[in-house]
Coordinates of C-alpha atoms (C1' of nucleotides) in Angstrom, one line a residue:
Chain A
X25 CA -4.4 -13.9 -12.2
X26 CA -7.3 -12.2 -14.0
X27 CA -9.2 -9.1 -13.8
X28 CA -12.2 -9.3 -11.2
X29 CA -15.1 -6.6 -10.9
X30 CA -17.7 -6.3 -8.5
X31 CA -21.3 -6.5 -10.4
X32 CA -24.1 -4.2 -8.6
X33 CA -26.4 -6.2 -10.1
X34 CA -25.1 -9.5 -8.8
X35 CA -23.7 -8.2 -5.8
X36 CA -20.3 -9.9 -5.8
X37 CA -17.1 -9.9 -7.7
X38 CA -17.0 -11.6 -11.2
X39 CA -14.2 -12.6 -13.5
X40 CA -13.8 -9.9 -16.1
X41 CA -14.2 -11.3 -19.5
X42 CA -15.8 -9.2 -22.8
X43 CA -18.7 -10.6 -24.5
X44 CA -16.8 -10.6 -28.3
X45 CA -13.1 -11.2 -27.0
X46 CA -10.4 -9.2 -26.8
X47 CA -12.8 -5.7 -27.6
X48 CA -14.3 -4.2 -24.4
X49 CA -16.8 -1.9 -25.2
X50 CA -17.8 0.1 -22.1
X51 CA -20.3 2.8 -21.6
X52 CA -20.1 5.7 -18.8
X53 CA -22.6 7.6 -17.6
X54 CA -20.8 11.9 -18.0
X55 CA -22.0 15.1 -17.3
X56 CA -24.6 16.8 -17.5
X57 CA -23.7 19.6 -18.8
X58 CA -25.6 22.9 -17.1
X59 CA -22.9 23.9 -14.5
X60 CA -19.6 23.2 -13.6
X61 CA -18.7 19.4 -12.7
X62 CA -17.6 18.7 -9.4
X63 CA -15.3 16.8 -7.4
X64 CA -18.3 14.0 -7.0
X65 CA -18.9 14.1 -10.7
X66 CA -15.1 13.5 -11.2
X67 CA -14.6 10.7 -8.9
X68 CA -17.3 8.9 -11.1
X69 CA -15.5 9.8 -14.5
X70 CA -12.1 8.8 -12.5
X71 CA -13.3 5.1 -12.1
X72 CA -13.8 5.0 -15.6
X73 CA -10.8 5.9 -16.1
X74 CA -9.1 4.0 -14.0
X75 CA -10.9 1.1 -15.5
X76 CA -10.2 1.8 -19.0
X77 CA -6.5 2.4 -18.8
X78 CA -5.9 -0.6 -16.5
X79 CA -7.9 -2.4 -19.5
X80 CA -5.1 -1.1 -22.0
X81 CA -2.9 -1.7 -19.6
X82 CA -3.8 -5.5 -19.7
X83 CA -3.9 -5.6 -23.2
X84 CA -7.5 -5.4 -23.9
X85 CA -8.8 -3.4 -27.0
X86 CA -11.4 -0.7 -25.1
X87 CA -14.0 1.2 -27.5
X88 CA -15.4 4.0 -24.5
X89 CA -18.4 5.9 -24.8
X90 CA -19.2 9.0 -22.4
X91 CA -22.2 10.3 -23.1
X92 CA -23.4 14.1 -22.2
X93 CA -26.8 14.9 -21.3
X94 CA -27.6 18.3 -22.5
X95 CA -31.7 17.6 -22.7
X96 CA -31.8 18.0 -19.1
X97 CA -33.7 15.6 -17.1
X98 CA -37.2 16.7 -16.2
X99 CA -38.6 16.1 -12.8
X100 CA -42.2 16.4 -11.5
X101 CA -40.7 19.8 -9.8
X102 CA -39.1 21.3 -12.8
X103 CA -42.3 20.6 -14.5
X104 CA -44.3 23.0 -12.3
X105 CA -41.5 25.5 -12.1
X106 CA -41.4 25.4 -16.0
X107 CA -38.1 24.6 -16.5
X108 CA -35.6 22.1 -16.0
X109 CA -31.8 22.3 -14.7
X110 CA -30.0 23.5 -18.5
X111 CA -33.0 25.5 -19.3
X112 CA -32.9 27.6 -15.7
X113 CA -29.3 27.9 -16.3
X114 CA -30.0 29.0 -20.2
X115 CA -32.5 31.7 -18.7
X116 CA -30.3 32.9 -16.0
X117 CA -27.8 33.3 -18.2
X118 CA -29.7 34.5 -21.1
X119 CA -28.4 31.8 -23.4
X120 CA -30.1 29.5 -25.8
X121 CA -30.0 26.0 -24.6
X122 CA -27.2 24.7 -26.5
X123 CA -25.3 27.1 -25.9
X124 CA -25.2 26.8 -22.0
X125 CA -24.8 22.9 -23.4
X126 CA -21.8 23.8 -25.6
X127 CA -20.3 26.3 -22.3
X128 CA -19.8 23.7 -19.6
X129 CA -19.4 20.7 -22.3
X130 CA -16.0 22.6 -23.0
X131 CA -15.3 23.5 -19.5
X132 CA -15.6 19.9 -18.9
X133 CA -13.3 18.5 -21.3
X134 CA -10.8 21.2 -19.8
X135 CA -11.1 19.8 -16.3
X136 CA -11.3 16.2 -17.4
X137 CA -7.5 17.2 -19.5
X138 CA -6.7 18.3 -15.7
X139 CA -7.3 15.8 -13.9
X140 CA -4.9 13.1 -16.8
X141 CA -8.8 11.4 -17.7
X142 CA -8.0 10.2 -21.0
X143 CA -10.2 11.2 -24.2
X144 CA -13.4 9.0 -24.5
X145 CA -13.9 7.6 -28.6
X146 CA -17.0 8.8 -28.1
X147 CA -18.7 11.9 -26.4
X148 CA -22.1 11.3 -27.9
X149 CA -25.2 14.3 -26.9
X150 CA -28.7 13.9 -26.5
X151 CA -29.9 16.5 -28.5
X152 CA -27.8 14.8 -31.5
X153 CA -29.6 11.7 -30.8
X154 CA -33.6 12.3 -30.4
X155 CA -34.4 10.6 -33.7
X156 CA -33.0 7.9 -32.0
X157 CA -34.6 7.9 -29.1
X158 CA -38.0 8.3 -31.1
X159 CA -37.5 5.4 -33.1
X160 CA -37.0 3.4 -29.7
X161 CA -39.9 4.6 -28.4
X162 CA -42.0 3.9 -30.9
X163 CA -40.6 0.6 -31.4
X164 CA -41.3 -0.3 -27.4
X165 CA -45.1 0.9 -27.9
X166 CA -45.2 -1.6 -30.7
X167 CA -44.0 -4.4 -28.7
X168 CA -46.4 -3.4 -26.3
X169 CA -44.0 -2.3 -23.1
X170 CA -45.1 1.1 -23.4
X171 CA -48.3 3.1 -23.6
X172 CA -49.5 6.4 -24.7
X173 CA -51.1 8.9 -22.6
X174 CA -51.9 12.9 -23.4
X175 CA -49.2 12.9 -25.3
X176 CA -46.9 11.8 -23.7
X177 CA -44.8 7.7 -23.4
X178 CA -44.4 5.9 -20.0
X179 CA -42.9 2.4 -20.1
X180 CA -45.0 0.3 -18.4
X181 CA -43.1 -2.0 -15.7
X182 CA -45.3 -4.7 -15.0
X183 CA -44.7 -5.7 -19.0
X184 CA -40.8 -6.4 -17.2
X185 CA -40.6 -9.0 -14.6
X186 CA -37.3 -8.4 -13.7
X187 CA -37.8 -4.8 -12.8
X188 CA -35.9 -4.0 -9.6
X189 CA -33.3 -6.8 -9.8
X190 CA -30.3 -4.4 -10.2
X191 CA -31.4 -1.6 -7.2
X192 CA -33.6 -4.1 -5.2
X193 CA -36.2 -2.2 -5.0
X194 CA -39.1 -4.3 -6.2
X195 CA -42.5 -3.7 -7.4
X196 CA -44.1 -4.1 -3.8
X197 CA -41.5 -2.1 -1.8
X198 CA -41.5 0.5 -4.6
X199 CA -45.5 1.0 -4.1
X200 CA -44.7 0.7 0.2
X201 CA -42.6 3.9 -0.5
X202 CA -44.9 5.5 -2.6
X203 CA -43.5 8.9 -2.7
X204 CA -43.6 9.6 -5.9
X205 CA -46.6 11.5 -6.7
X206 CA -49.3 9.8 -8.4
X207 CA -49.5 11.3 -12.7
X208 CA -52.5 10.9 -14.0
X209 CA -51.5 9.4 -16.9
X210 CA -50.1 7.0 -15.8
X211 CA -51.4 3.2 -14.7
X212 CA -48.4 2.5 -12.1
X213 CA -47.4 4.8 -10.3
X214 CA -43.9 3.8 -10.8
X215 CA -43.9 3.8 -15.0
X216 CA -41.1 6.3 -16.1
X217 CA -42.0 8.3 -19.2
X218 CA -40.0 7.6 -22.1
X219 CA -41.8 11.0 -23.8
X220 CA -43.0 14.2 -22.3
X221 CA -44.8 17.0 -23.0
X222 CA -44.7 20.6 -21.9
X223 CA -45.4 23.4 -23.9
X224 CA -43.2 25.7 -21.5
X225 CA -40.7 23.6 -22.2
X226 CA -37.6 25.5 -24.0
X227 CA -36.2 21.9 -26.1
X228 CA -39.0 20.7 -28.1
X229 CA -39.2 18.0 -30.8
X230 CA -41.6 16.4 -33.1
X231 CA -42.8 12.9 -32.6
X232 CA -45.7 11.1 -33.7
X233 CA -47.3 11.5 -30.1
X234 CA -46.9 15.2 -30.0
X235 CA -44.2 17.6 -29.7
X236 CA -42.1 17.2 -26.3
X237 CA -38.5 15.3 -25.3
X238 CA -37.2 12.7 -24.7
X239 CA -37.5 11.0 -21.0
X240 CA -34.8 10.6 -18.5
X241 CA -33.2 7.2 -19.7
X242 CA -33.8 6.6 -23.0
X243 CA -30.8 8.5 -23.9
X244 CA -28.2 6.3 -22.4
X245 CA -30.3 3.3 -23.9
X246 CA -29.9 4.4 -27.0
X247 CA -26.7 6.4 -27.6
X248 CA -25.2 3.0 -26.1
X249 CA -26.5 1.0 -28.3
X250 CA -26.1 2.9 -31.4
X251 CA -22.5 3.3 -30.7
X252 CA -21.3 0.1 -29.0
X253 CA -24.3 -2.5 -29.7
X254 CA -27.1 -4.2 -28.3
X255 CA -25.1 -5.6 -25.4
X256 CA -22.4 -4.0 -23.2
X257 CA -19.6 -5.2 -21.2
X258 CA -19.2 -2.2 -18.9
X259 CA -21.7 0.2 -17.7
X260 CA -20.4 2.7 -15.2
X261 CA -21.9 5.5 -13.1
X262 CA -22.4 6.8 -9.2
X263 CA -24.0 5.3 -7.4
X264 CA -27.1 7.3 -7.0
X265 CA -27.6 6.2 -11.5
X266 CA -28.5 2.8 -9.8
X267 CA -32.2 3.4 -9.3
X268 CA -34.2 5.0 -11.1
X269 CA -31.8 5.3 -14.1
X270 CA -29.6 2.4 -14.7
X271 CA -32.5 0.3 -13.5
X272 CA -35.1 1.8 -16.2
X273 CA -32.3 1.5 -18.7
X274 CA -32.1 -2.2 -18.6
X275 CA -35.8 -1.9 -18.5
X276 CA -36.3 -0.7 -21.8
X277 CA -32.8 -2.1 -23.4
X278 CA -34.1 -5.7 -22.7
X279 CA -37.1 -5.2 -23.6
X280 CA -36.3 -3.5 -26.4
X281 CA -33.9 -5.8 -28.0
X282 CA -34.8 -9.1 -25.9
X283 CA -30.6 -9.4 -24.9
X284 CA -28.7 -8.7 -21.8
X285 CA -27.9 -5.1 -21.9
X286 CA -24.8 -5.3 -20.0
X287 CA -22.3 -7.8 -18.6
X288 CA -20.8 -5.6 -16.0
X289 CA -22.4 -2.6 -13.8
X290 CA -19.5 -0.8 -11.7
X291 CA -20.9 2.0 -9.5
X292 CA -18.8 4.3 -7.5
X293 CA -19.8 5.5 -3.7
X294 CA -20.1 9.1 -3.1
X295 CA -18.1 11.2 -1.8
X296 CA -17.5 13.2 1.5
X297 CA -16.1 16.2 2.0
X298 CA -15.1 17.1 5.4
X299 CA -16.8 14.3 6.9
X300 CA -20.4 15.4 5.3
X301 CA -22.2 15.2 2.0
X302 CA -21.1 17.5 -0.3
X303 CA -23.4 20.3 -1.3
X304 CA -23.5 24.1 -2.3
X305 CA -25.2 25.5 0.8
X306 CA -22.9 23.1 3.4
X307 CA -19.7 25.4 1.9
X308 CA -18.1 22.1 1.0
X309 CA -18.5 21.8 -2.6
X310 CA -15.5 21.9 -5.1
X311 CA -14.8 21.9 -8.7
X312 CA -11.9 20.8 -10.0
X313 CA -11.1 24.6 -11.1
X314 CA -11.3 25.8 -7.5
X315 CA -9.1 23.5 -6.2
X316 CA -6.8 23.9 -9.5
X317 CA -6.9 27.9 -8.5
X318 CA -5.9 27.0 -4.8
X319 CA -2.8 26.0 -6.5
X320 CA -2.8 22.4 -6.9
X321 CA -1.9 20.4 -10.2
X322 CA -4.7 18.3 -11.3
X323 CA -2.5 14.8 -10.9
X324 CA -2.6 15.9 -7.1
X325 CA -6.5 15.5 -7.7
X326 CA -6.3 12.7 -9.6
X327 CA -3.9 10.9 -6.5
X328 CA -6.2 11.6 -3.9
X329 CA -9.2 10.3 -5.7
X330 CA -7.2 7.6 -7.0
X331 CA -6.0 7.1 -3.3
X332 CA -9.3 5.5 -1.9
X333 CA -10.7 2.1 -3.3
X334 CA -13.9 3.3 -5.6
X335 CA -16.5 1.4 -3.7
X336 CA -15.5 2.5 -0.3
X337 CA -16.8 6.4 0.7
X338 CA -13.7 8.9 0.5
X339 CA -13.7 11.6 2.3
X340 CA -12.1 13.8 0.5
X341 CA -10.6 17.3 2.3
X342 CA -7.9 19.9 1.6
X343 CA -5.3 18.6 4.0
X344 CA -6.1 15.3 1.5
X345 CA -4.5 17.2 -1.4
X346 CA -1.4 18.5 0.5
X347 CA -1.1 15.1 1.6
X348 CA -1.4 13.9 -1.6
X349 CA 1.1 16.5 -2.9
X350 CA 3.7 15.3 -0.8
X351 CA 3.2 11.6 -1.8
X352 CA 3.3 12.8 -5.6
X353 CA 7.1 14.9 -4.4
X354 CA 8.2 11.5 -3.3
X355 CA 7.6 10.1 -6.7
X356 CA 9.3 12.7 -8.5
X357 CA 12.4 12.7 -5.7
X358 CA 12.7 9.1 -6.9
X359 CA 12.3 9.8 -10.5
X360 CA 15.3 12.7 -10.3
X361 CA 17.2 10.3 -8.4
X362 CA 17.0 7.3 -11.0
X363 CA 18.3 10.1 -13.7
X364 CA 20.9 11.3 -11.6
X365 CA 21.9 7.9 -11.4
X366 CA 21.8 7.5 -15.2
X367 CA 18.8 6.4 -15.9
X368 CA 17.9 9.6 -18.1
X369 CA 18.8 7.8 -21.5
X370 CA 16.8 4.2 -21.9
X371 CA 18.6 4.0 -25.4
X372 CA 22.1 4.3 -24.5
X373 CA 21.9 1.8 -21.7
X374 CA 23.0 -1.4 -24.4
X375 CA 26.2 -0.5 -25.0
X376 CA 27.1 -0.3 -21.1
X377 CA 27.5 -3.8 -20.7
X378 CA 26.0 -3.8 -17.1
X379 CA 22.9 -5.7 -16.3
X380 CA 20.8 -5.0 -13.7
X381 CA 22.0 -6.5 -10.6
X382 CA 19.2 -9.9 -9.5
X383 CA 18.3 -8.3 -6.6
X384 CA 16.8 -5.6 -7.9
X385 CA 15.3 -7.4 -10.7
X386 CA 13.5 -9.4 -8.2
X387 CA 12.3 -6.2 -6.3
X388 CA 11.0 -5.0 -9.4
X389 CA 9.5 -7.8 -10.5
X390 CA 7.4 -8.4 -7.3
X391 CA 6.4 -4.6 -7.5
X392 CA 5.0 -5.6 -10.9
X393 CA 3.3 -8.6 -10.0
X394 CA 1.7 -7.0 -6.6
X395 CA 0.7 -4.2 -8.8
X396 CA -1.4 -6.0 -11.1
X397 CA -2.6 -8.3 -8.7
X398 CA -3.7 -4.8 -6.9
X399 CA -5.6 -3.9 -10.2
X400 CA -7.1 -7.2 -10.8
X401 CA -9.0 -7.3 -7.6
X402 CA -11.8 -4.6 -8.4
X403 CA -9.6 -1.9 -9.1
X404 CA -7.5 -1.6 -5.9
X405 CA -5.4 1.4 -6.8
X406 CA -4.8 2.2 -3.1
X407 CA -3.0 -1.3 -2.6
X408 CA -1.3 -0.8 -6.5
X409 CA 0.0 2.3 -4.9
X410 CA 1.4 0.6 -1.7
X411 CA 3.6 -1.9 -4.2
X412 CA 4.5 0.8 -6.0
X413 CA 5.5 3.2 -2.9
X414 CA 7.5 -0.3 -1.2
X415 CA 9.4 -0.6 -4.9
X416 CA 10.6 2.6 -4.3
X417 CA 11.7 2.4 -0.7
X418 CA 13.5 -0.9 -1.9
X419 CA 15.1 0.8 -4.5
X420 CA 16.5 3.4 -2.3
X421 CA 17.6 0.9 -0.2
X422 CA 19.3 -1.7 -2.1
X423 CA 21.6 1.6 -2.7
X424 CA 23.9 -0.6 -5.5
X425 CA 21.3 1.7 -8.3
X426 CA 23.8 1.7 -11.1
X427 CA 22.4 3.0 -14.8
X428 CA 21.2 -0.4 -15.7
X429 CA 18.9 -0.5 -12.8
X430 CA 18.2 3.6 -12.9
X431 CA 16.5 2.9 -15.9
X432 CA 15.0 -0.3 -15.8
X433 CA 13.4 1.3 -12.7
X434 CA 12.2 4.4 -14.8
X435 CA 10.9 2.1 -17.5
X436 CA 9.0 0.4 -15.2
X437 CA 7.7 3.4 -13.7
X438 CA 6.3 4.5 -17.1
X439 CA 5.0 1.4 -17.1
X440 CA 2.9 1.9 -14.4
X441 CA 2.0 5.3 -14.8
X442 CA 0.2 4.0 -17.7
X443 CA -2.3 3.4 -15.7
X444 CA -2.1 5.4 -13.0
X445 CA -1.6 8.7 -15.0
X446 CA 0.3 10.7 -12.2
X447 CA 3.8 10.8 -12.3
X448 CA 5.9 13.2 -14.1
X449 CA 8.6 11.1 -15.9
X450 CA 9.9 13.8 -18.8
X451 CA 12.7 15.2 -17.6
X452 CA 11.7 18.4 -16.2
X453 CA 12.8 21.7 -17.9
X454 CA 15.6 22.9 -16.4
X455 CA 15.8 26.9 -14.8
X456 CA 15.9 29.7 -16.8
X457 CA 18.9 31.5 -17.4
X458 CA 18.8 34.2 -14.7
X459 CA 18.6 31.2 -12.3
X460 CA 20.6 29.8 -14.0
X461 CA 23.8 32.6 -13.7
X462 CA 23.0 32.6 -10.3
X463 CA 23.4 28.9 -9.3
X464 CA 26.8 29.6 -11.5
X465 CA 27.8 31.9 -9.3
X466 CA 26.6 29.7 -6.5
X467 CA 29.0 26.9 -7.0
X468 CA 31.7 29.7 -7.3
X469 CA 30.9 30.7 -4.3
X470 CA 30.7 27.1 -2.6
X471 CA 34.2 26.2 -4.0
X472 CA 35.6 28.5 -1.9
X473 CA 33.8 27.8 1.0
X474 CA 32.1 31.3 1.2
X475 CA 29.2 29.8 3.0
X476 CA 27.2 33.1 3.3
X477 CA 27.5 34.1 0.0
X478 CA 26.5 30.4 -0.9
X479 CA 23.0 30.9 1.6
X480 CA 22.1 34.5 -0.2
X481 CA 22.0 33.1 -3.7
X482 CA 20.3 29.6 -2.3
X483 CA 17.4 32.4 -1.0
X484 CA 17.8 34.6 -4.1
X485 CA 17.3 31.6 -6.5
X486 CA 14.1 30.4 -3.6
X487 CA 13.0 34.1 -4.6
X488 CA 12.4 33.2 -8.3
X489 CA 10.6 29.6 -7.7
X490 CA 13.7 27.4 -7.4
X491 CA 15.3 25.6 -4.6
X492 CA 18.7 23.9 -4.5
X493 CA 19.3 20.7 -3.3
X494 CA 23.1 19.9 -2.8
X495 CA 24.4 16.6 -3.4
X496 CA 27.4 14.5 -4.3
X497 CA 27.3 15.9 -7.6
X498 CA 26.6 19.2 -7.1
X499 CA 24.2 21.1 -7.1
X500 CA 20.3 20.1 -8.5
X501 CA 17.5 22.6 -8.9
X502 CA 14.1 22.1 -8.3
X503 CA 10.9 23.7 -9.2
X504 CA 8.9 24.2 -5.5
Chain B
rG9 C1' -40.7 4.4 7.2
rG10 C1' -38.2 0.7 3.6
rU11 C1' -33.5 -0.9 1.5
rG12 C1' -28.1 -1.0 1.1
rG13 C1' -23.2 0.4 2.8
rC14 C1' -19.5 2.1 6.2
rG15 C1' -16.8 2.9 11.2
rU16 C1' -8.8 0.5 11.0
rA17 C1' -3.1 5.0 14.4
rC18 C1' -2.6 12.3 14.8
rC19 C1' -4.6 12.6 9.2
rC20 C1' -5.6 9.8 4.5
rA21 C1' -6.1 4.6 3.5
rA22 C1' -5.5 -1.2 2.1
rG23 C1' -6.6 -5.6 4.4
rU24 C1' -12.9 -9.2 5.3
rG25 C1' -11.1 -16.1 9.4
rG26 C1' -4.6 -18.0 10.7
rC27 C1' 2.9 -15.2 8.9
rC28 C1' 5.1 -8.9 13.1
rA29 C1' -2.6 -5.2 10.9
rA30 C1' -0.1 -2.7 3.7
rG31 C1' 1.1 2.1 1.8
rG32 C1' 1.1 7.6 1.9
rG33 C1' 1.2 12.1 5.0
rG34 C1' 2.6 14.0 9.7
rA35 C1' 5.6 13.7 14.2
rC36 C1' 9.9 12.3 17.1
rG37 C1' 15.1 10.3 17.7
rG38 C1' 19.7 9.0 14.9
rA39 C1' 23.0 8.9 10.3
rU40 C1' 24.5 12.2 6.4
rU41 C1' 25.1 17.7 5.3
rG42 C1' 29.1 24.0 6.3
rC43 C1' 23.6 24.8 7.2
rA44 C1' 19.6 23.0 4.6
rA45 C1' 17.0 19.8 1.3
rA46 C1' 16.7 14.9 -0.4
rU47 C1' 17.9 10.0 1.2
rC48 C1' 18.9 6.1 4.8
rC49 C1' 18.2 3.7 9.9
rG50 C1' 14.8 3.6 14.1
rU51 C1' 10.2 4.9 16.8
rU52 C1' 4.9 6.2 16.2
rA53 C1' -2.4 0.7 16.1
rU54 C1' -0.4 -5.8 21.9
rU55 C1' -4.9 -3.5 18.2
rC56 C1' -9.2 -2.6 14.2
rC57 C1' -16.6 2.2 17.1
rC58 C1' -18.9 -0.3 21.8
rG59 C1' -20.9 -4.9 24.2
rG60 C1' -21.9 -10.0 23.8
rG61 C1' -21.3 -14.7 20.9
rU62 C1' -19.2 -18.6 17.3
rU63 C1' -14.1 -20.7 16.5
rC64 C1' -8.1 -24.0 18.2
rA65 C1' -7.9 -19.0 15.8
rA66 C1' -11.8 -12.8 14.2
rA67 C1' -10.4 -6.2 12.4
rU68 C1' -12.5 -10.1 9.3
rC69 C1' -18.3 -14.5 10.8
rC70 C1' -23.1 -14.0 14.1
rC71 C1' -26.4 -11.0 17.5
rG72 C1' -27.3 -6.3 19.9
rG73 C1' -26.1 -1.1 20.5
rC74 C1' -24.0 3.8 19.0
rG75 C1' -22.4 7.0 15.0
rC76 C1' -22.0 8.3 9.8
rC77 C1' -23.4 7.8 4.5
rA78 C1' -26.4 6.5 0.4
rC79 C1' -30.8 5.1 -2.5
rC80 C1' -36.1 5.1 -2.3
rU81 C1' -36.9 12.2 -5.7
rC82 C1' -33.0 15.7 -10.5
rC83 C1' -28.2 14.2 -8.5
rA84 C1' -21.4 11.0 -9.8

RNA sequence: GGUGGCGUACCCAAGUGGCCAAGGGGACGGAUUGCAAAUCCGUUAUUCCCGGGUUCAAAUCCCGGCGCCACCUCCA
């Protein structure tokens, strides 16, 4: 079975395959980077995630480019307010620009680290890339799919026929809305400008039209393609980058360069939270450090937003993450119990002699095979969990776990968690030595029955962040 | 107003024409335990928002409601 991806822009799932086999080279749309990401922005950054380690995971060389917008997108708004979103947040804060830029571009990376998203090769910045964007520009009023107007570029649609394939919304229903306000510059209302001008604006470059910046999509156009190429495999993003940005990107791309700009488009559904759209003045909005100070890891994050398919709407709330917390203790229950059980030392396990009994083999090998079948169908980590979670209610239940199978089991857990990036399969580090002398004194205390004595050090160690679990052999602590 | 999507148990969430409707959380009963915890066994949706229809067969397809979300405007 192969890897299958739903394409927005043909609307149904198609087989995965990279245009220059086996190197994927996949672009995602990041931050922007004038506040604080939140838990929307992260579900978006989790799909690419997901999608590039279940890439590795298959074998697949990925090259991955995240791009951060620190320009700022101007709107028809900002532009009579003066400002746009990085530059209010620069003023506010009484920060150059880049600085703001450089600020939350670092918080970001620490949240990303959180929440197990692995490094990008690429984090590539606007403001690096205006010469760039310039050039591509220029080179699309040369070819005629632009025009200039006081001072400033729009990208004239009508000179691209296939405008509106990718969000639907076509020439004719785009005019039917008209809600855009008509610019006087331009000839439909429904160009996007590829340069602007504003003299109040605080990030200003030269160009041979005037100084301004950039417009809202050229960026991705062309840090994409100077990094990856003039054609993509993979172009991921929310949903809401479907129209007007993705759709102006292939726009210019193609007209630019004349070739598909990309293979795949994967777009995630927003979130809820609580049952209603997320936003600031609602009370409902998260970032991943406010739920990180409520005092939840970030793989408990990562679970619950891994927890719902990417294309259906989650709705994600805080009895979510205690749920989510629980599934992640099963886990790690399982994981102690398969080193309890010998499984702690892969290396070792040759000279036993003792193969892993068929049964179990076969349990394991249907996890494996429902697992990837799970991935290969758009990215079904809910289901890939489900084969995971029945592998290890089988494995507790075929109850004949010797060493062999403890740690062909925790093998094939790592395995896995390659993908899924949530379990924690080190072993853990042990108490410290105060709880240590007391759990000592604990098992004194049990060998001779003294019960009470063996209850006021189980609530004394509890006291310092430990519980006990007895067992079989003994006693095991636990972190809570 | 235009366009697209969703509505599955107490909560989260797979499944989109045909084996008993995955899995996680929670709850309840039992086993085990000095007591717990963990684990195991069992129970928890004769039913998939509502009403029609198509079909031998529908949560899955069609029609009509109701509710929610998204895009059309910076937004993951």
């Amino acid at each position: 079975m192969a890897l299958v991806l739903h394409d927005t822009l043909e609307r149904r799932d198609l087989p995965f395959e990279p245009l220059e086999p086996p190197r994927v080279r996949m672009y995602n749309c990041g931050p922007t980077v004038y506040s604080y990401a939140h838990i929307g922005n992260f579900c978006a950054f989790m799909l690419a995630d997901l999608l590039r380690r279940t890439l590795e995971w298959e074998g697949y060389p990925v090259t991955q480019v995240m791009n951060i917008t620190d320009v700022g997108h101007l709107t028809e708004d900002d532009v009579e307010a003066g400002e746009d979103k990085l530059v209010a947040a620069a003023l506010r804060e009484g920060k150059p620009p880049r600085a703001v830029a450089d600020f939350y571009l670092e918080a970001f990376h620490q949240d990303r680290r959180a929440l197990g998203i692995l490094d990008a090769h690429h984090y590539p910045r606007a403001t690096d890339h205006v010469p760039g964007m310039v050039e591509a520009v220029r080179r699309l009023l040369e070819r005629g799919h632009a025009y200039e107007a006081q001072g400033e570029v729009y990208f004239d649609i009508t000179t691209f026929p296939a405008y509106g394939r990718l969000s639907g919304n076509t020439l004719d229903e785009l005019n039917a809305g008209a809600r855009v306000a008509v610019h006087a510059a331009k000839r439909n209302p429904r160009d996007f400008a590829l340069w602007k001008r504003d003299t109040r604006h605080l990030m200003q470059w030269d160009a041979p039209w005037g100084r301004g910046f950039p417009g809202w999509h050229i960026e991705c156009s062309v840090m994409s393609m100077a990094l990856l190429g003039e054609s993509l495999d993979i172009h991921t993003g929310g949903e809401d980058n479907i129209f007007p940005h993705h759709e102006s990107e292939i726009a210019q791309s193609e007209a630019l360069t004349g070739r598909p700009f990309v293979r795949h488009w994967l777009h995630t559904r927003h979130l809820l939270v609580d049952g209603r759209k997320m936003a600031k003045s609602a009370g409902n909005f998260h970032t991943v450090r406010d739920l990180l100070g409520r005092g939840h890891e970030g793989r408990t994050v990562r679970y619950l937003l891994l927890s719902t398919h990417y294309r259906q709407q989650q709705n994600f709330t805080l009895a979510g993450l205690d749920q989510a917390r629980a599934a992640l203790a099963r886990l790690d229950g399982f994981v102690a119990w398969l080193r309890e059980r010998g499984g702690e030392s892969p290396a070792a396990g040759a000279s036993t002699g003792h193969e892993a009994a068929a049964p179990f083999h076969a349990s394991l090998d249907e996890a494996g095979r429902r697992f990837r079948a799970a991935l290969d169908d758009d990215l079904n980590a809910s289901a890939a969990l489900a084969a995971l979670f029945d592998f290890v209610n089988a494995t507790y239940r075929g109850a004949d776990a010797g060493p062999a199978e403890a740690r062909a089991a925790l093998g094939f857990l790592g395995d896995l968690d390659r993908v899924l990036g949530v379990m924690r399969l080190e072993a853990p580090a042990g108490p410290p030595a105060e709880v240590r002398s007391l759990l000592a004194a604990r098992a004194e205390a049990r060998s001779r029955k003294d019960w009470a004595a063996s209850d006021r050090l189980r609530a004394r160690v509890r006291e310092m962040g430990w519980e006990v679990l007895d067992g079989p052999s003994g006693q095991r602590p636990r972190r809570l």
